[in-house]
Coordinates of C-alpha atoms and ligand atoms in Angstrom, one line a residue:
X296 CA 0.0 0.0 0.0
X297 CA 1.3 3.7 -0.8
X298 CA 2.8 5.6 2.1
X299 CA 0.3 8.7 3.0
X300 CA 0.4 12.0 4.3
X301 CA -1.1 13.1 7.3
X302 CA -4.0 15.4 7.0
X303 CA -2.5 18.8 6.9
X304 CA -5.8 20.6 8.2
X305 CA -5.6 18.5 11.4
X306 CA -2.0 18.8 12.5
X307 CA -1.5 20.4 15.9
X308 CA 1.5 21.3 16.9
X309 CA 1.1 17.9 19.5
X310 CA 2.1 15.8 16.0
X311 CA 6.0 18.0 15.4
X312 CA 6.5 17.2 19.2
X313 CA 6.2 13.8 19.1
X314 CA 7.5 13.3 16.0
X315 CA 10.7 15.9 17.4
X316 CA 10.5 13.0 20.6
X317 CA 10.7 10.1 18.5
X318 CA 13.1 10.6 15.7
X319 CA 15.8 11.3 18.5
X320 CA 14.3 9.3 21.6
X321 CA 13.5 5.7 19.8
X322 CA 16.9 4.1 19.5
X323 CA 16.9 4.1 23.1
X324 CA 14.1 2.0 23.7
X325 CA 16.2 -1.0 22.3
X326 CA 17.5 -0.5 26.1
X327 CA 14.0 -1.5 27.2
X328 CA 13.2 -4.5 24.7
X329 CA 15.1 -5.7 21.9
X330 CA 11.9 -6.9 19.8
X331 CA 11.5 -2.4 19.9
X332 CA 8.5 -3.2 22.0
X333 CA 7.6 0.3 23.2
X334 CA 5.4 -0.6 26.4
X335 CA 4.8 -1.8 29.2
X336 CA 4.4 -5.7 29.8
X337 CA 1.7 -7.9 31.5
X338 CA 2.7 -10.7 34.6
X339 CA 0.6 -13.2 33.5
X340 CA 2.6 -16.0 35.7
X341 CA 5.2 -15.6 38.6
X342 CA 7.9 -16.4 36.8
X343 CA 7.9 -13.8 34.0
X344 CA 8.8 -11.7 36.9
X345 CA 12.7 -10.9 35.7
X346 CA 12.0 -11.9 32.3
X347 CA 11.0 -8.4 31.0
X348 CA 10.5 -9.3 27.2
X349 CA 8.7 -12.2 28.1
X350 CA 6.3 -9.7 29.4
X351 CA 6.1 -7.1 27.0
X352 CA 5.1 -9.4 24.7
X353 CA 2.3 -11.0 27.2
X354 CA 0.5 -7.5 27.0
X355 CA 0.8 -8.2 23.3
X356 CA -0.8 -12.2 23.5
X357 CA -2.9 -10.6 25.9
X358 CA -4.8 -8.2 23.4
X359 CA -4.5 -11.1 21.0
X360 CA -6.7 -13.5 22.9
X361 CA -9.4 -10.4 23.5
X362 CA -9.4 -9.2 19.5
X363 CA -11.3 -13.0 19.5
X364 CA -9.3 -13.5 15.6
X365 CA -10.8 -15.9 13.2
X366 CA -9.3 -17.3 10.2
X367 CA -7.6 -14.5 7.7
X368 CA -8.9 -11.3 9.7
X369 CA -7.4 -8.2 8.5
X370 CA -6.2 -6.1 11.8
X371 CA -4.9 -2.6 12.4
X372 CA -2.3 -1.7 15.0
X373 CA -3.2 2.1 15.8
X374 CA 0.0 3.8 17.0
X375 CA 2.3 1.4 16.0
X376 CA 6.0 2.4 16.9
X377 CA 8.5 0.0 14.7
X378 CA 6.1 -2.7 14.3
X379 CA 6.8 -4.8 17.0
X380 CA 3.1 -5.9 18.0
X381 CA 2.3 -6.4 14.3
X382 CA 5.6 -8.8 14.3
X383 CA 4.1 -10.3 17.2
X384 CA 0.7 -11.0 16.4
X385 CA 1.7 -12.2 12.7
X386 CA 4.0 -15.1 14.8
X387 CA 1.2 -15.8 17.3
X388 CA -1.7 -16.1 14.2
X389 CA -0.6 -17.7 11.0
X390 CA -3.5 -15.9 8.7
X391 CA -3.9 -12.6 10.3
X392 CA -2.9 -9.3 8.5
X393 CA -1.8 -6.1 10.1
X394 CA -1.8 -2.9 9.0
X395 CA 0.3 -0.5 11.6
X396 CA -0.7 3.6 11.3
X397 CA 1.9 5.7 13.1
X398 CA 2.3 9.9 12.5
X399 CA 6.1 9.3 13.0
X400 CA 7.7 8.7 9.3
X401 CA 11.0 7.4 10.9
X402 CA 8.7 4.4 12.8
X403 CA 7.1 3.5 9.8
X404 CA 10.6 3.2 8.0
X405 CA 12.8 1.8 11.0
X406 CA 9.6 -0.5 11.0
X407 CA 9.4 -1.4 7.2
X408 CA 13.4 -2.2 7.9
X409 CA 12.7 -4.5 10.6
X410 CA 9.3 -6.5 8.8
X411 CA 11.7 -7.2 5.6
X412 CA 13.2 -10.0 7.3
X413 CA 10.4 -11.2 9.5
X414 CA 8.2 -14.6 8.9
X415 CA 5.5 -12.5 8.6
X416 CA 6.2 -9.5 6.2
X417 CA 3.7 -10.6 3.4
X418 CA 1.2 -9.9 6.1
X419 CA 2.1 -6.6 7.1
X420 CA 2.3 -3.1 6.0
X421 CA 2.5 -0.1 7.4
X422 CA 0.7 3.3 7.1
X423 CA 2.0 6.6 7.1
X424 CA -1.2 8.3 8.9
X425 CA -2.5 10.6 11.8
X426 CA -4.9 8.3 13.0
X427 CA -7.9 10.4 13.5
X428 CA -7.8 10.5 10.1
X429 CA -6.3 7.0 8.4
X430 CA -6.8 6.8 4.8
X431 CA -8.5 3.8 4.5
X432 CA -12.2 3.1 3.8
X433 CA -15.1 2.2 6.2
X434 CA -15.5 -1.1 7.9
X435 CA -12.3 -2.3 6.5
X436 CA -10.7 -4.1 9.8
X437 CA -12.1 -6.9 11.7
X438 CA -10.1 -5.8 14.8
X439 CA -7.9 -3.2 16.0
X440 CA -5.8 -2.6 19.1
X441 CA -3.8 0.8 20.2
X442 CA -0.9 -0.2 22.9
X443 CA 0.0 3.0 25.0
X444 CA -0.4 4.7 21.6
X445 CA -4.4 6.5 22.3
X446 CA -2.8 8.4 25.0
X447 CA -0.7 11.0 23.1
X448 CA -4.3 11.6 20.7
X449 CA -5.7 15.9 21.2
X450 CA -9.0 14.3 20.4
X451 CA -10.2 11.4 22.3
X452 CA -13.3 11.6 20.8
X453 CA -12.5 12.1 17.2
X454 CA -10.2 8.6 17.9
X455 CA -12.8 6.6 19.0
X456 CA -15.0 7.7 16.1
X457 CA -12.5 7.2 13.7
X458 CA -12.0 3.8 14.8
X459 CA -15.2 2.6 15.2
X460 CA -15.6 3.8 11.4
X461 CA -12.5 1.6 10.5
X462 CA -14.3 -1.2 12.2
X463 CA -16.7 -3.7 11.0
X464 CA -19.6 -4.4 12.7
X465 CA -19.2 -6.7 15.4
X466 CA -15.4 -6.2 15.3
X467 CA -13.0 -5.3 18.5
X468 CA -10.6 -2.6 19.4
X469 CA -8.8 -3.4 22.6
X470 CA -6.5 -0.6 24.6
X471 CA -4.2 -1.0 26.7
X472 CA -3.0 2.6 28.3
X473 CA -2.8 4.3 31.4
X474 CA -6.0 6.2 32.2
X475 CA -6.9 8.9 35.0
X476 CA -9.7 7.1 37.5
X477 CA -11.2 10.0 39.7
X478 CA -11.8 13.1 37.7
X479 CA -13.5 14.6 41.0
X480 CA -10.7 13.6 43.3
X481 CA -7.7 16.6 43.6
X482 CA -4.2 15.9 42.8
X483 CA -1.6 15.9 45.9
X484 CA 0.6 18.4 45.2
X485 CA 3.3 15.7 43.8
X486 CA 1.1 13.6 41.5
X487 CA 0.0 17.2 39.9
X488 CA 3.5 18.0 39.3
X489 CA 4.8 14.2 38.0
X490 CA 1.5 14.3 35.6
X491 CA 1.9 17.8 34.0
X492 CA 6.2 17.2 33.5
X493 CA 5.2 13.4 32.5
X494 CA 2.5 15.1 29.9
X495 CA 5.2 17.7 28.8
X496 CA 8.3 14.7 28.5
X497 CA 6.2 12.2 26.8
X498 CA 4.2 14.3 24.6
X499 CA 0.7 13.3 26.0
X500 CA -1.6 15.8 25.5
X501 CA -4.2 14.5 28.5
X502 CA -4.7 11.2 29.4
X503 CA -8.2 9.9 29.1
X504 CA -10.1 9.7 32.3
X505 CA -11.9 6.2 32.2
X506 CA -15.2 6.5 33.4
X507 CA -15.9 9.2 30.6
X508 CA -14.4 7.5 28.3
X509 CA -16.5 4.7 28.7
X510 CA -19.3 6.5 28.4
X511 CA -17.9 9.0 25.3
X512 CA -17.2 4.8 23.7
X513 CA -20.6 4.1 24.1
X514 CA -22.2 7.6 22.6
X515 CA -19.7 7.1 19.5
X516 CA -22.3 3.9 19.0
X517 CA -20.0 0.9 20.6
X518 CA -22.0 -1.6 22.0
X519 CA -20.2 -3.3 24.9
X520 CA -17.5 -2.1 26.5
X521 CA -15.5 -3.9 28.9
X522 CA -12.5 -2.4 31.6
X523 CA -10.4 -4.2 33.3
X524 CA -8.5 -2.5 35.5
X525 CA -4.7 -4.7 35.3
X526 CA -2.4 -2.2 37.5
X527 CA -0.7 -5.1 39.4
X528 CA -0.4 -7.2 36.3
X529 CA 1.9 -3.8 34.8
X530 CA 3.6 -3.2 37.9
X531 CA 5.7 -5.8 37.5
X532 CA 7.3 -4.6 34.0
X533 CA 7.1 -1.1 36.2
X534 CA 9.4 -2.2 38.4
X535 CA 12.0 -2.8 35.7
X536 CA 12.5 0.7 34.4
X537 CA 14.7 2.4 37.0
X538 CA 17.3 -0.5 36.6
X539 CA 17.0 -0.3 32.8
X540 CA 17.5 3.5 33.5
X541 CA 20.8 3.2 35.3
X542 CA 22.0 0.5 32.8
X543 CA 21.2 3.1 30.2
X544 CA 22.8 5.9 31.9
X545 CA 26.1 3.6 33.3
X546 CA 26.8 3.0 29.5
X547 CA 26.6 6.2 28.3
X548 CA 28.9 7.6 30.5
X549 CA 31.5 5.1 30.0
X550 CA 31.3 5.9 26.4
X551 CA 31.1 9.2 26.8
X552 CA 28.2 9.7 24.8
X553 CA 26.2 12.7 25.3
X554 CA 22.1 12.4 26.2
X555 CA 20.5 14.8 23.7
X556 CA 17.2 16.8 24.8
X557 CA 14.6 14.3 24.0
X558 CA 16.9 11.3 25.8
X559 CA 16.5 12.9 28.7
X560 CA 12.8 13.8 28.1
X561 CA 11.9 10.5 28.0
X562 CA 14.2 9.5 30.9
X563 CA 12.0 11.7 32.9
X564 CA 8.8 10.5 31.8
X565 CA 9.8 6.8 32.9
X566 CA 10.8 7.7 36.5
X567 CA 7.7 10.6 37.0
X568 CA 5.3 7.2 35.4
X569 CA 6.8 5.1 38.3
X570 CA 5.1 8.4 40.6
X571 CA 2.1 7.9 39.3
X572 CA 2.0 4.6 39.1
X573 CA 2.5 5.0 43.6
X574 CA -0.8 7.2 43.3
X575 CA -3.4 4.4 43.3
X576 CA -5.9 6.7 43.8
X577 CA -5.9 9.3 40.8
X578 CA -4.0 6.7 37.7
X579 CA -4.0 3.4 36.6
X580 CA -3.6 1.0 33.7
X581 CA -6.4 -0.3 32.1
X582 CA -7.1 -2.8 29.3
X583 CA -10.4 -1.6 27.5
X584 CA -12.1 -3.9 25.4
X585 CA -14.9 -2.5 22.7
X586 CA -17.2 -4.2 20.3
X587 CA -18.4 -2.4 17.4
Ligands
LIG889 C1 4.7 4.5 23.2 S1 4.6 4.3 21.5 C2 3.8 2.7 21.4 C3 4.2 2.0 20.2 C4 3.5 0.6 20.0 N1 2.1 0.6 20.1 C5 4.1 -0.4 21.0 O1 3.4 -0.7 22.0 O2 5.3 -0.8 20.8 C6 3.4 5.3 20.9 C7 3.2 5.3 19.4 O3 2.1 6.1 19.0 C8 2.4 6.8 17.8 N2 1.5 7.9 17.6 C9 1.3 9.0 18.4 N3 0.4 9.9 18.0 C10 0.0 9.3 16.8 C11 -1.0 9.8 15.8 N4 -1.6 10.9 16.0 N5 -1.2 9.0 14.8 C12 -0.6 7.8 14.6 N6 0.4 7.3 15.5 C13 0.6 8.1 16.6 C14 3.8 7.2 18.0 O4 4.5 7.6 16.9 C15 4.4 5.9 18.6 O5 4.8 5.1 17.6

């Protein structure tokens, strides 16, 4: 499929910042996963516990098993970084297609790179595309799943819509992404602070607060919509990020290698998460299941 352009009357400023953040910040993540997956991960038994990977790619199996695939379904991947869920999903189903959407024209590329030499390349593509606006017709996907991809979106709303036109009827979008919980509840004065430098660092523009966007799901005509709130199951892969941090920082300076601005932007977003993570009150992590 031909490479696209975003849709120039719809491009905040939000799109150059994270496109700024990840043309500089991505070749760091390999640091956090060498399959460049750029999440979280899921503890689905005790023993994935120091096997980080092993994790990440459980979140992955884990919005598998909830898209409910059949045979030869065509699925997008909305907010894709390089690919690695599509990889993933290609390995775990033998039919399934995947088309990955990501703003970012290095991801695409850096992902294209990595899919030529994968099992399952004839099954993927990837799209050049803002995804509140993906050039692709109506009801064209019988699934699709975002992984900590819906949070940077300035228009929750127009996102959900826009998938639930991309979706068949009776299809499935699953999300997995950290979500506010009590929009009435104030801040402490330290969870205010991590969660507008977090915002600022990671180029979120809000994160979704889950009780409204259950109901803003259902008004943009889903019909069941399911939230499972996995915050211990995430912890776990949490828990890793100030070690990978240290290794991170340990091996630059012994090669002497400067951190650039948005290095050290997204350093600071994954120590202020761990902050808000400890707020149990205000954040958690949240795998949302929709049917169209
Ligand atoms: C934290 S990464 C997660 C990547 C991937 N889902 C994964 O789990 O490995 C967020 C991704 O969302 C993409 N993204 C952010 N805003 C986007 C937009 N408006 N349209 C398409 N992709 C977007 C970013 O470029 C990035 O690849």
């Amino acid at each position: 499929m031909k490479t696209v352009n975003t849709h120039p009357a719809s491009r905040p400023d939000i799109l150059e910042d994270i496109t700024r953040f990840y043309d500089e910040a991505t070749v760091d993540y390999a640091y956090w996963s060498e399959r460049m997956n750029m999440h979280y991960g899921y503890l689905k038994h005790w023993k994935q516990f120091f096997k980080r990977e092993d994790m990440l790619e459980q979140l992955t199996r884990e919005v598998a098993d909830r898209l409910q695939l059949t045979n030869d379904n065509h699925i997008l991947d909305l907010g894709c970084g390089t690919g690695a869920s599509a990889r993933t999903m290609t390995e775990l189903d033998s039919t399934v297609h995947v088309t990955g959407v990501n703003v970012v024209a290095s991801h695409v590329e850096q992902g294209k790179a990595l899919n030529r030499t994968h099992m399952g390349r004839s099954r993927m593509n990837l799209l050049h595309a803002d995804y509140h606006h993906v050039p692709l017709p109506n009801a064209v996907a019988d699934g699709a799943f975002a992984m900590e991809s819906m949070c940077h979106s300035y228009n929750k709303n127009l996102w959900l819509q826009e998938a639930h036109r991309l979706l068949k009827p009776g299809a499935r979008l699953v999300i997995t992404d950290c979500f506010l919980r009590n929009p009435h509840k104030p801040m402490n004065k330290l969870s205010k602070w991590a969660y507008n430098r977090f915002r600022i660092n990671w180029s979120v523009p809000h994160l979704a607060e889950i009780r409204l966007f259950e109901d803003m799901a259902k008004e943009v005509g889903f019909q069941e919509v399911k939230v499972e709130d996995v915050r211990w199951r995430v912890a776990p892969s949490v828990f890793h990020s100030p070690f990978v941090v240290g290794r991170f920082l340990w091996n630059r300076l012994i090669r002497r290698k400067h951190n650039g601005e948005q290095t050290v932007k997204n350093l600071k977003a994954v120590l202020l998460s761990i902050i808000l993570g400890l707020d149990r009150r205000n954040f958690s992590y949240y795998i949302v299941t929709l049917t169209r």
